[in-house]
XYZ file of C-alpha atoms in Angstrom:
724
model
C 129.638 46.708 80.131
C 131.576 48.444 83.219
C 130.553 49.895 86.337
C 131.183 52.610 84.775
C 130.057 52.680 81.380
C 126.585 50.987 83.982
C 126.145 54.118 86.355
C 126.545 56.827 83.010
C 124.040 54.979 81.479
C 121.968 55.104 84.692
C 122.272 58.875 85.617
C 121.192 59.425 81.917
C 118.692 57.989 82.504
C 118.165 59.722 85.543
C 118.613 63.285 83.235
C 115.873 62.965 81.133
C 113.467 61.244 83.622
C 113.969 64.101 86.267
C 113.139 67.034 83.188
C 110.465 64.914 82.109
C 111.725 64.090 79.361
C 110.273 60.758 78.355
C 111.073 59.434 75.456
C 114.995 59.257 75.718
C 114.677 58.155 78.865
C 112.515 54.505 77.630
C 114.814 55.048 74.584
C 118.303 55.380 76.856
C 116.668 52.679 78.919
C 116.644 50.516 75.414
C 120.115 50.738 75.253
C 120.732 49.963 79.036
C 119.392 46.774 78.679
C 120.487 45.795 75.608
C 124.652 47.360 76.871
C 124.130 44.790 80.085
C 121.979 42.636 78.355
C 119.400 42.238 81.804
C 116.192 40.955 78.988
C 114.206 40.218 81.542
C 112.829 43.678 82.068
C 112.196 44.314 77.851
C 108.074 43.002 78.089
C 108.156 45.670 81.229
C 109.709 48.457 78.686
C 107.882 47.823 76.163
C 104.552 47.543 78.068
C 105.531 51.281 78.987
C 106.098 52.264 75.461
C 102.758 51.145 74.255
C 100.563 53.085 76.797
C 102.644 56.231 75.742
C 102.358 55.662 72.530
C 98.374 54.988 73.191
C 98.304 58.241 75.411
C 99.962 60.376 72.379
C 98.257 59.692 70.138
C 94.568 59.478 71.488
C 95.565 63.517 73.009
C 96.827 63.829 68.956
C 93.085 63.188 68.014
C 91.930 66.772 70.062
C 90.091 63.815 73.495
C 91.059 65.175 77.024
C 91.300 63.036 78.980
C 90.880 63.235 82.554
C 93.035 60.588 83.572
C 95.934 61.891 81.170
C 98.397 63.388 84.371
C 97.979 60.300 86.228
C 98.676 57.856 83.717
C 102.005 59.682 82.943
C 103.310 59.828 86.194
C 102.607 56.733 86.396
C 104.846 56.103 83.664
C 107.463 58.406 84.747
C 107.322 56.346 88.055
C 107.179 53.315 86.234
C 110.649 54.408 84.470
C 112.368 55.845 87.537
C 111.689 52.838 88.826
C 112.904 49.940 86.029
C 116.330 52.357 85.871
C 117.147 51.451 89.468
C 116.568 47.911 89.081
C 117.692 47.225 85.435
C 120.379 48.936 87.506
C 120.959 46.968 90.425
C 120.548 43.968 88.915
C 124.319 44.368 86.347
C 126.060 45.805 88.920
C 125.177 42.847 91.322
C 127.215 40.168 90.302
C 130.517 42.635 89.734
C 130.496 46.058 91.971
C 132.468 45.687 95.055
C 130.655 48.336 96.699
C 129.380 47.041 100.358
C 125.846 47.176 99.491
C 126.130 44.620 96.894
C 128.685 42.786 98.209
C 126.831 42.238 101.073
C 123.689 41.595 98.717
C 125.391 38.779 97.380
C 126.501 37.027 101.201
C 122.810 36.665 102.013
C 121.693 35.214 98.961
C 124.325 33.094 99.693
C 123.301 32.207 103.336
C 120.041 30.148 104.157
C 117.081 33.197 104.294
C 114.741 34.092 107.275
C 112.056 36.073 106.468
C 110.878 38.781 108.722
C 108.604 36.307 110.526
C 111.174 33.975 111.875
C 113.445 37.254 112.645
C 110.398 38.720 114.987
C 110.547 35.363 117.071
C 114.108 35.488 116.708
C 114.781 39.163 118.220
C 111.034 38.443 121.041
C 113.480 36.117 123.248
C 113.912 37.617 126.506
C 117.156 38.402 127.607
C 119.344 38.879 130.627
C 120.913 35.499 129.462
C 124.107 36.381 127.737
C 123.733 33.251 125.416
C 120.238 35.168 124.656
C 122.151 38.537 124.323
C 124.184 37.568 121.114
C 121.467 35.416 120.051
C 119.270 38.840 119.904
C 122.429 40.766 118.329
C 123.401 38.362 115.957
C 119.358 38.605 114.975
C 119.148 42.362 114.767
C 122.322 42.795 112.407
C 120.650 39.875 110.172
C 117.765 41.860 109.911
C 119.308 45.793 109.433
C 120.968 43.579 106.658
C 118.181 41.899 105.093
C 116.253 45.315 105.455
C 119.017 47.282 104.102
C 119.900 45.543 101.028
C 116.188 44.337 100.063
C 114.929 44.339 97.034
C 111.288 46.486 96.350
C 109.673 45.284 99.587
C 106.288 42.802 98.345
C 103.007 42.574 100.910
C 104.370 39.731 102.837
C 107.711 41.673 103.304
C 106.046 45.095 104.139
C 103.514 42.905 106.775
C 106.431 41.586 108.225
C 108.283 44.471 108.789
C 104.763 46.293 110.135
C 104.743 43.766 112.548
C 107.971 44.889 114.233
C 107.359 48.030 114.320
C 103.786 47.475 116.421
C 105.924 45.358 118.569
C 105.896 47.438 121.558
C 107.168 44.663 124.160
C 110.740 44.658 121.243
C 113.643 46.649 122.961
C 113.683 49.807 121.854
C 116.937 49.396 119.102
C 114.876 47.337 116.704
C 112.615 49.717 115.936
C 115.443 51.948 115.499
C 117.533 49.408 113.316
C 115.329 48.801 111.849
C 114.413 52.267 110.826
C 117.731 53.073 109.870
C 118.019 50.138 107.602
C 114.903 51.578 105.836
C 116.657 54.977 105.446
C 119.955 53.443 104.394
C 118.871 51.665 101.993
C 116.449 54.526 100.005
C 119.820 55.940 99.562
C 120.259 53.260 97.463
C 117.632 52.640 95.712
C 113.622 54.767 95.848
C 111.445 52.003 97.437
C 107.982 53.574 98.163
C 107.204 50.861 100.630
C 110.138 51.596 102.333
C 108.777 54.949 102.735
C 105.568 53.637 103.366
C 107.353 52.235 106.618
C 109.431 54.893 107.653
C 106.164 56.790 107.926
C 104.986 54.189 109.372
C 107.495 54.413 112.206
C 107.535 57.899 112.445
C 103.753 57.644 113.753
C 104.735 55.718 116.701
C 105.132 56.685 120.229
C 108.570 55.784 121.177
C 110.905 59.037 120.159
C 113.370 57.179 119.410
C 112.369 55.570 116.802
C 109.834 58.801 115.063
C 112.783 60.880 115.169
C 114.856 58.613 113.673
C 111.942 57.979 111.134
C 110.753 61.777 110.314
C 114.170 62.208 109.739
C 114.629 58.956 107.134
C 111.550 60.519 105.307
C 113.128 64.008 104.739
C 116.395 62.653 103.585
C 114.597 60.612 101.451
C 112.159 63.082 99.981
C 115.269 65.431 99.522
C 117.432 62.668 97.599
C 114.722 62.050 95.255
C 112.922 65.003 95.225
C 112.076 64.983 91.472
C 110.648 62.216 91.896
C 107.999 62.965 95.061
C 105.043 64.943 93.079
C 104.483 61.346 90.642
C 103.376 59.339 94.479
C 100.656 60.708 95.852
C 100.074 58.492 98.605
C 103.487 60.029 100.150
C 101.631 63.303 99.752
C 98.779 61.929 101.719
C 100.776 60.075 104.828
C 102.308 63.735 105.043
C 99.097 65.135 106.202
C 98.268 61.928 107.969
C 101.764 62.310 110.350
C 100.616 65.977 110.224
C 97.184 65.658 111.808
C 97.978 62.825 113.628
C 102.004 65.081 114.936
C 100.604 68.414 117.236
C 105.063 69.833 116.344
C 105.266 68.323 112.904
C 106.303 71.714 111.499
C 108.613 72.604 115.268
C 110.442 68.564 114.569
C 111.136 68.987 111.140
C 112.707 72.736 112.017
C 114.682 71.205 114.794
C 115.553 68.992 112.216
C 117.107 71.919 109.734
C 118.481 73.827 111.498
C 120.676 69.953 113.764
C 121.387 69.735 109.562
C 122.698 73.240 109.214
C 125.043 73.224 112.240
C 126.394 69.532 110.635
C 128.043 71.654 108.250
C 129.497 73.666 111.141
C 131.166 70.327 112.457
C 134.300 70.506 110.041
C 134.819 74.111 110.873
C 134.763 73.622 114.703
C 137.146 70.756 114.432
C 139.442 72.810 112.937
C 139.224 75.755 115.002
C 139.713 72.846 117.946
C 142.746 71.367 116.584
C 144.337 74.196 115.165
C 143.400 77.320 117.882
C 142.382 76.174 121.377
C 143.620 73.079 122.014
C 146.896 74.512 120.716
C 146.712 77.119 123.336
C 145.503 75.155 126.315
C 148.567 73.288 125.717
C 150.488 76.293 125.073
C 149.229 77.548 128.754
C 148.744 74.104 130.397
C 151.836 73.620 132.541
C 151.817 77.491 133.851
C 148.053 77.567 135.060
C 148.594 73.998 136.844
C 151.570 75.587 138.100
C 149.396 78.279 140.007
C 146.257 76.470 140.802
C 144.846 73.029 142.190
C 142.879 72.100 139.822
C 140.566 70.238 142.199
C 140.116 72.918 144.135
C 138.234 74.833 141.341
C 134.450 74.401 141.777
C 131.756 77.223 142.204
C 131.285 78.018 145.796
C 135.104 78.743 146.290
C 135.481 80.882 143.670
C 135.804 84.726 144.699
C 134.430 87.296 142.449
C 138.101 88.577 141.802
C 140.428 87.944 137.935
C 143.338 86.643 139.186
C 146.129 88.479 136.973
C 147.787 85.899 136.206
C 144.949 84.462 134.137
C 145.627 87.896 131.888
C 147.564 86.273 129.052
C 143.729 83.480 129.018
C 142.349 86.242 127.435
C 142.475 85.395 123.842
C 141.677 82.159 124.846
C 138.944 83.285 127.468
C 136.987 84.363 124.562
C 137.253 80.863 122.261
C 136.761 78.700 125.366
C 133.538 81.088 125.295
C 132.305 80.264 121.791
C 133.052 76.657 122.285
C 130.636 76.671 124.973
C 127.823 78.024 123.046
C 128.425 76.108 120.176
C 127.988 72.896 122.826
C 124.347 74.635 124.112
C 123.533 75.132 121.209
C 124.412 71.709 120.242
C 126.765 72.375 117.966
C 129.441 68.804 117.240
C 132.374 70.393 119.215
C 132.781 66.030 119.876
C 133.899 64.858 116.637
C 137.412 66.063 116.913
C 137.785 64.053 120.392
C 135.807 60.466 119.297
C 137.403 61.193 115.006
C 140.156 58.332 115.756
C 138.612 56.680 118.325
C 136.487 54.546 115.851
C 139.121 51.493 115.113
C 137.340 49.378 117.747
C 135.836 45.437 116.790
C 132.681 47.007 117.102
C 132.503 49.605 114.303
C 133.955 47.085 111.283
C 129.726 45.525 112.086
C 128.238 48.386 109.365
C 124.471 48.173 111.147
C 126.672 48.660 115.142
C 126.943 52.342 113.419
C 122.679 53.127 114.058
C 122.581 51.707 117.150
C 121.111 52.412 120.465
C 124.093 53.112 123.211
C 123.297 50.621 125.834
C 125.953 49.277 128.848
C 124.894 45.856 127.933
C 125.875 45.181 124.620
C 127.448 42.059 124.953
C 130.617 43.646 123.152
C 131.453 45.214 126.423
C 131.037 41.942 128.690
C 130.729 42.746 132.609
C 133.273 44.474 132.251
C 130.720 47.644 133.457
C 128.756 45.596 135.719
C 130.853 44.363 138.929
C 131.400 48.057 139.838
C 127.946 49.220 139.635
C 130.021 52.871 141.360
C 131.541 52.713 138.183
C 129.405 52.022 135.873
C 127.149 54.354 137.507
C 129.239 57.517 137.007
C 129.962 56.233 133.408
C 125.941 56.340 132.717
C 125.954 60.158 134.392
C 128.893 61.226 132.570
C 127.291 60.069 128.964
C 124.115 60.558 129.385
C 124.495 64.280 130.721
C 127.343 64.636 128.178
C 126.914 65.549 124.278
C 127.974 62.592 123.488
C 126.468 60.845 120.109
C 125.337 56.812 120.152
C 128.224 56.160 118.701
C 130.789 58.491 120.191
C 129.366 56.514 123.467
C 130.235 53.580 122.904
C 133.799 54.970 120.997
C 134.006 56.005 125.001
C 133.496 52.652 126.695
C 135.760 50.830 123.931
C 138.436 53.479 125.498
C 137.976 52.924 128.881
C 137.646 49.171 128.886
C 141.520 49.047 127.590
C 142.305 50.597 130.750
C 143.493 48.359 133.028
C 141.376 47.790 136.343
C 143.820 50.621 137.866
C 144.159 53.325 136.369
C 140.123 53.732 135.427
C 139.339 52.958 139.555
C 141.540 56.049 140.194
C 140.343 57.695 137.347
C 136.899 57.356 138.755
C 137.635 58.196 141.804
C 138.985 61.601 140.611
C 134.918 63.005 140.170
C 133.570 62.689 143.595
C 129.991 63.047 144.761
C 129.950 66.769 143.569
C 130.376 66.447 141.198
C 128.477 63.332 140.317
C 125.908 66.144 141.044
C 126.807 68.880 138.848
C 127.123 66.617 135.762
C 123.245 65.351 136.616
C 122.813 69.171 136.555
C 124.265 69.413 133.530
C 121.181 67.136 131.629
C 118.553 68.106 133.502
C 119.120 71.850 131.233
C 120.304 70.207 128.845
C 116.583 68.227 128.930
C 114.188 71.186 130.309
C 116.460 73.936 127.399
C 116.499 71.976 124.294
C 113.817 69.230 124.603
C 114.408 65.356 124.985
C 113.330 65.018 120.978
C 116.174 68.046 119.895
C 118.708 66.028 121.975
C 117.406 63.017 120.005
C 117.734 64.761 116.701
C 121.409 66.371 117.296
C 122.639 62.734 118.374
C 121.392 60.977 115.809
C 121.956 63.532 113.285
C 125.798 63.230 114.703
C 126.113 59.634 114.379
C 125.055 59.604 110.509
C 128.008 62.247 109.810
C 130.321 59.673 111.355
C 129.135 57.213 109.009
C 128.886 59.111 106.341
C 132.164 60.502 107.566
C 133.995 57.187 109.534
C 132.286 54.220 108.915
C 135.674 51.984 106.702
C 134.027 51.783 103.645
C 132.133 54.887 103.506
C 133.546 55.865 100.490
C 131.283 53.083 98.964
C 128.136 54.953 99.824
C 126.995 59.248 98.829
C 127.486 61.041 101.069
C 124.490 62.782 102.057
C 126.180 65.800 103.716
C 128.182 67.686 100.917
C 124.600 67.178 98.743
C 121.692 70.032 99.745
C 119.951 69.099 102.832
C 117.258 72.044 102.433
C 114.517 70.433 103.360
C 112.059 73.592 103.586
C 112.738 74.396 99.462
C 111.221 71.187 98.816
C 107.659 72.041 97.620
C 105.954 68.604 98.829
C 107.455 69.753 102.257
C 106.533 73.557 102.133
C 103.122 73.330 103.182
C 104.047 72.445 106.989
C 107.928 74.143 106.713
C 106.331 77.584 104.945
C 105.679 80.140 107.942
C 106.479 83.322 108.669
C 108.194 81.823 112.140
C 110.043 78.699 110.747
C 111.272 80.781 107.560
C 112.311 82.979 109.494
C 114.114 80.871 111.831
C 116.009 79.209 109.511
C 117.329 81.852 107.930
C 118.326 83.079 110.741
C 120.578 80.100 110.581
C 121.758 80.101 107.308
C 122.696 83.959 108.082
C 124.808 82.956 111.768
C 126.371 80.397 110.055
C 127.114 82.678 106.699
C 124.931 80.685 105.112
C 124.168 83.535 102.225
C 123.715 81.851 99.129
C 120.628 79.931 101.434
C 119.820 82.213 103.660
C 118.753 84.731 100.900
C 116.791 82.711 98.598
C 114.202 82.670 102.252
C 115.053 85.961 102.244
C 112.372 86.324 98.540
C 110.435 83.856 99.702
C 109.761 85.732 102.517
C 109.670 89.821 100.414
C 106.684 87.749 98.136
C 104.371 88.177 101.174
C 105.862 90.548 103.476
C 107.047 94.300 102.161
C 106.980 96.602 105.013
C 109.687 95.586 106.968
C 113.268 97.395 105.833
C 115.787 94.774 108.313
C 114.043 91.992 106.273
C 115.367 93.734 102.889
C 118.784 94.704 104.329
C 119.384 90.871 104.992
C 118.384 90.431 101.708
C 120.901 93.803 100.659
C 124.181 91.674 102.976
C 123.092 87.836 101.862
C 123.841 89.475 97.369
C 126.029 91.395 98.953
C 128.859 88.578 100.568
C 127.789 86.576 97.890
C 129.292 89.961 95.418
C 125.565 91.000 93.797
C 126.875 94.289 94.351
C 124.282 95.715 91.828
C 121.209 93.446 93.861
C 122.528 94.594 97.042
C 122.393 98.193 96.286
C 118.453 97.653 94.319
C 117.632 95.732 98.143
C 119.692 98.473 100.560
C 117.710 101.669 98.851
C 114.534 99.657 99.051
C 115.327 99.080 103.007
C 115.919 102.801 102.874
C 113.080 104.050 101.315
C 110.500 102.559 104.418
C 113.553 103.851 106.837
C 115.469 106.906 106.140
C 116.973 106.411 109.823
C 119.347 103.534 109.508
C 122.733 104.632 109.213
C 123.895 101.244 109.053
C 121.980 101.074 105.477
C 122.766 103.958 104.106
C 126.884 103.493 105.469
C 125.798 100.185 102.819
C 124.073 101.924 100.045
C 127.150 104.708 99.910
C 130.283 101.764 100.025
C 127.741 100.227 96.845
C 128.426 102.899 95.013
C 131.504 103.521 95.537
C 132.420 99.416 94.453
C 130.366 99.964 91.770
C 132.472 103.637 90.608
C 130.036 105.780 91.361
C 131.286 108.536 93.477
C 128.793 111.095 93.025
C 125.824 108.723 94.330
C 128.222 107.366 97.006
C 129.019 111.117 98.302
C 124.808 111.718 99.101
C 125.007 109.415 101.477
C 128.107 109.276 103.372
C 126.421 113.448 102.889
C 123.593 111.988 104.990
C 126.075 109.696 107.382
C 127.885 113.297 108.710
C 124.921 114.090 109.607
C 124.196 111.307 112.108
C 127.777 110.862 112.841
C 129.437 113.921 111.996
C 132.584 112.272 114.221
C 132.730 109.389 111.955
C 136.186 108.824 111.053
C 135.249 106.732 108.803
C 132.567 108.375 107.222
C 135.594 110.963 106.993
C 137.486 109.647 105.000
C 135.447 107.382 102.490
C 134.185 111.268 101.975
C 138.063 112.207 100.933
C 138.024 108.973 98.745
C 134.550 110.469 96.902
C 136.087 113.597 96.250
C 139.193 112.267 94.884
C 137.472 109.830 92.956
C 135.475 113.029 91.628
C 140.038 114.157 91.308
C 138.345 117.460 93.999
C 141.603 117.106 95.553
C 141.730 119.758 97.383
C 137.607 119.251 98.766
C 139.224 115.682 99.413
C 142.722 117.423 101.506
C 140.138 119.129 104.235
C 138.590 115.931 104.653
C 141.848 113.886 105.065
C 143.187 116.331 107.291
C 140.682 116.744 109.858
C 140.861 112.725 110.075
C 144.635 112.745 110.944
C 144.015 115.883 113.525
C 140.906 113.991 115.050
C 143.147 110.312 114.839
C 146.748 110.938 115.806
C 147.419 107.255 116.003
C 146.626 105.340 113.106
C 147.885 108.228 110.457
C 145.357 105.871 108.584
C 145.126 110.133 106.813
C 148.769 110.119 105.621
C 148.483 108.291 102.169
C 145.320 110.118 101.073
C 147.362 113.812 101.989
C 150.556 112.795 100.414
C 148.862 111.973 96.187
C 146.478 114.498 97.312
C 149.295 116.789 98.346
C 151.263 115.072 95.239
C 148.278 116.022 93.022
C 147.641 119.062 93.631
C 151.260 120.435 93.366
C 151.850 120.692 97.464
C 154.788 118.874 96.893
C 156.819 120.115 99.278
C 153.939 119.039 101.835
C 153.563 115.423 100.209
C 157.684 114.887 100.598
C 156.880 115.527 104.949
C 154.099 113.159 104.729
C 155.749 110.453 102.190
C 159.148 111.111 105.018
C 157.001 110.097 107.621
C 155.450 107.288 105.035
C 159.066 105.940 104.056
C 159.435 105.932 108.437
C 157.240 103.540 109.555
C 155.836 100.745 107.641
C 156.440 101.570 103.927
C 154.776 98.925 101.229
C 156.098 99.532 97.143
C 153.473 102.097 96.793
C 154.994 104.362 99.572
C 158.043 104.481 97.298
C 156.915 104.873 93.804
C 154.979 107.966 95.403
C 158.008 108.895 97.167
C 160.022 108.748 94.332
C 157.445 110.837 91.833
C 157.136 113.418 94.854
C 160.870 113.525 94.487
C 160.945 113.894 90.777
C 158.238 116.412 90.646
C 160.947 118.598 92.676
C 163.389 117.931 90.306
C 165.583 115.894 92.903
C 166.667 112.776 90.313
C 168.915 111.368 93.029
C 166.235 110.783 95.629
C 163.351 109.965 93.085
C 166.061 107.391 92.142
C 166.602 106.402 95.432
C 163.286 105.838 96.184
C 162.479 103.658 93.039
C 165.452 101.858 93.702
C 164.194 101.300 97.796
C 159.833 100.353 95.582
C 161.913 97.464 93.868
C 163.968 96.095 96.133
C 160.363 95.407 97.874
C 158.996 93.696 95.323
C 161.516 91.050 95.235
C 163.469 93.139 92.674
C 160.640 92.660 89.947
C 161.564 95.757 87.809
C 158.735 94.831 85.072
C 156.461 94.972 88.103
C 157.620 97.635 88.678
C 157.944 99.270 85.071
C 153.722 98.511 85.367
C 152.874 100.176 87.954
C 155.465 103.224 86.450
C 153.647 103.252 83.514
C 149.854 104.109 84.767
C 151.236 107.187 86.787
C 152.534 108.776 83.596
C 149.969 110.926 83.926
C 150.465 112.313 86.662
C 153.575 112.893 86.048
C 152.706 114.698 82.961
C 150.524 116.326 85.293
C 152.973 117.569 87.209
C 155.633 119.288 85.122
C 157.624 115.740 83.459
C 158.612 116.185 80.490
C 158.138 112.627 78.309
C 160.991 112.901 77.046
C 162.355 112.252 80.490
C 160.271 109.091 81.426
C 162.600 106.506 79.257
C 165.158 107.798 80.171
C 164.334 107.320 83.936
C 163.743 103.667 83.922
C 167.254 103.376 82.173
C 169.035 105.361 84.364
C 167.129 103.226 87.018
C 168.049 99.826 84.968
C 171.901 101.452 84.958
C 171.957 102.102 88.940
C 170.252 98.261 89.440
C 172.706 96.762 87.259
C 175.636 98.494 88.895
C 174.621 97.308 92.096
C 174.229 93.704 91.522
C 178.410 93.924 89.720
C 179.308 94.334 93.104
């Protein structure tokens, strides 16, 4: 079988199992084994099928087996696992993916047991030779776990010993957890997941947070399988008992993953808006002010007049600052091009907790203690993830020592103090666990987006990461506070369909909140479900009849649904609450226009024109209603104003109709010609619009037999113009 055929056969089996079509899955597995010639798995399949036949036969005889559900779940679980085994065995030799390449490489090398690796990693560091050996052992450990087959009891015990050894550096546990997570992304292994639960119960915050993220990602990827393993639910319950703030931790992870979805938007905003404006203003500003003197103590209350041109940039920078405080990934665009250092060729290094003692730095940052302190302060105070910190340090290494020293000297002790204060404020505001969560998710984002062979991995950030929708997690994340917080976050980031799912869940238990139904309506409206939005808005209106916002939304929905009479009722209600709101006044006029009550519509349009004599937004509807009511001179006056300002194709067309109704054929032809010119001389498009207006022309007294003559005359006029 080709690699494509292997993946197709595997996906067909998984699809059947996800749908709980076990007989089909067994049949597809039989074909998969035969096609891949992996007959060593035939006995396992035969055994599973025989058990299933016995179970069905027993059931068919009317006997009730209290173990039936458990037997069935075990069969489905074993079918999933068997499909995984066959797939990996079939791809082991041929697949060019990094995962299988590393498996093949490890098989050609002398295998080290987890016990031996544990001993190797326990060697005291401090001597360069020993540190090199330690880092090499850590890489071997990472790869061994990542590409391993389902773990045996002996292997599990060996990894548990490593995780629980508090004498080992944090990097060992952190890398072990990352390897387990990455391995689980390639193939489900209950034992690897149980090891993540072990790690999530440890006291070390870095390891614990990474483990919890790994657990959630695994549960999300294998959401159809988790109910088959009672141990998972049991371990979650045990973890909840041991972790007082588990709900808060899960909620934080969910919010950080939502923020991760914003990374590309933020990058584009920086590259397309903020940085270009800064570049544009930089030369002028740098001449006007001395940046070295720019500190809080020397700033007065007055605004520099020179800065008025920075108003738009100021708003963008304020938004950028808010995103930064929120924990958004604002540094991705800065470091996206700084991942080409040799350090990043090693896959495991993308997950490595940051340390200046890594041998990749040599002793460059240990000679000058002041320089090292400054760099340490900058990296701990900022919003850099571990991966970006390595990038930053490697970039500094590229600078000549004199340039680096000069750069460091620009940061005086006051700047150092400010950075340290910023770090302390950040930790107190967001908490250490929240910072670790954000940094690790950013590390994952960079790996799945920027690792040289990242296309060999299924990008977790392109799949739905909706932990709150997983049935197995709902006991821990279904409280009103959590769901409301997550929904509000989705809403604020314009992920309306995601927010709607949660708001609908909340509405099952909260019936008396008009705000909740307002938000349901808004999400539905933004998703294009106008009827559903209207239903929710009407529900909100019943709960609170004084909300002007809801009344306007209801009216707007009725207008969109082509029910102007109903829309008018609500615009009238709104008018009583805000008598001089011009937008509502013009909307009422539109409703009357759609109801063909042109005289009433004109009253409102004139009112808008009188109250707002600057925007002229009422000119067009006044002109058209005047035409429809036979007030052609009035229509002519308004179309003259419109065509003298900023006319479009429709304005010229309507002005032509008005001149024709006034028997000014020459004037009508002139306006029609301008309409065609405004549309790049597309006569066919003009003709379509013209034909739509024929009923109104007939009402205006134009003879039906005059219509084709006007169109022909117009074409001759165009031909004469083009031939000159």
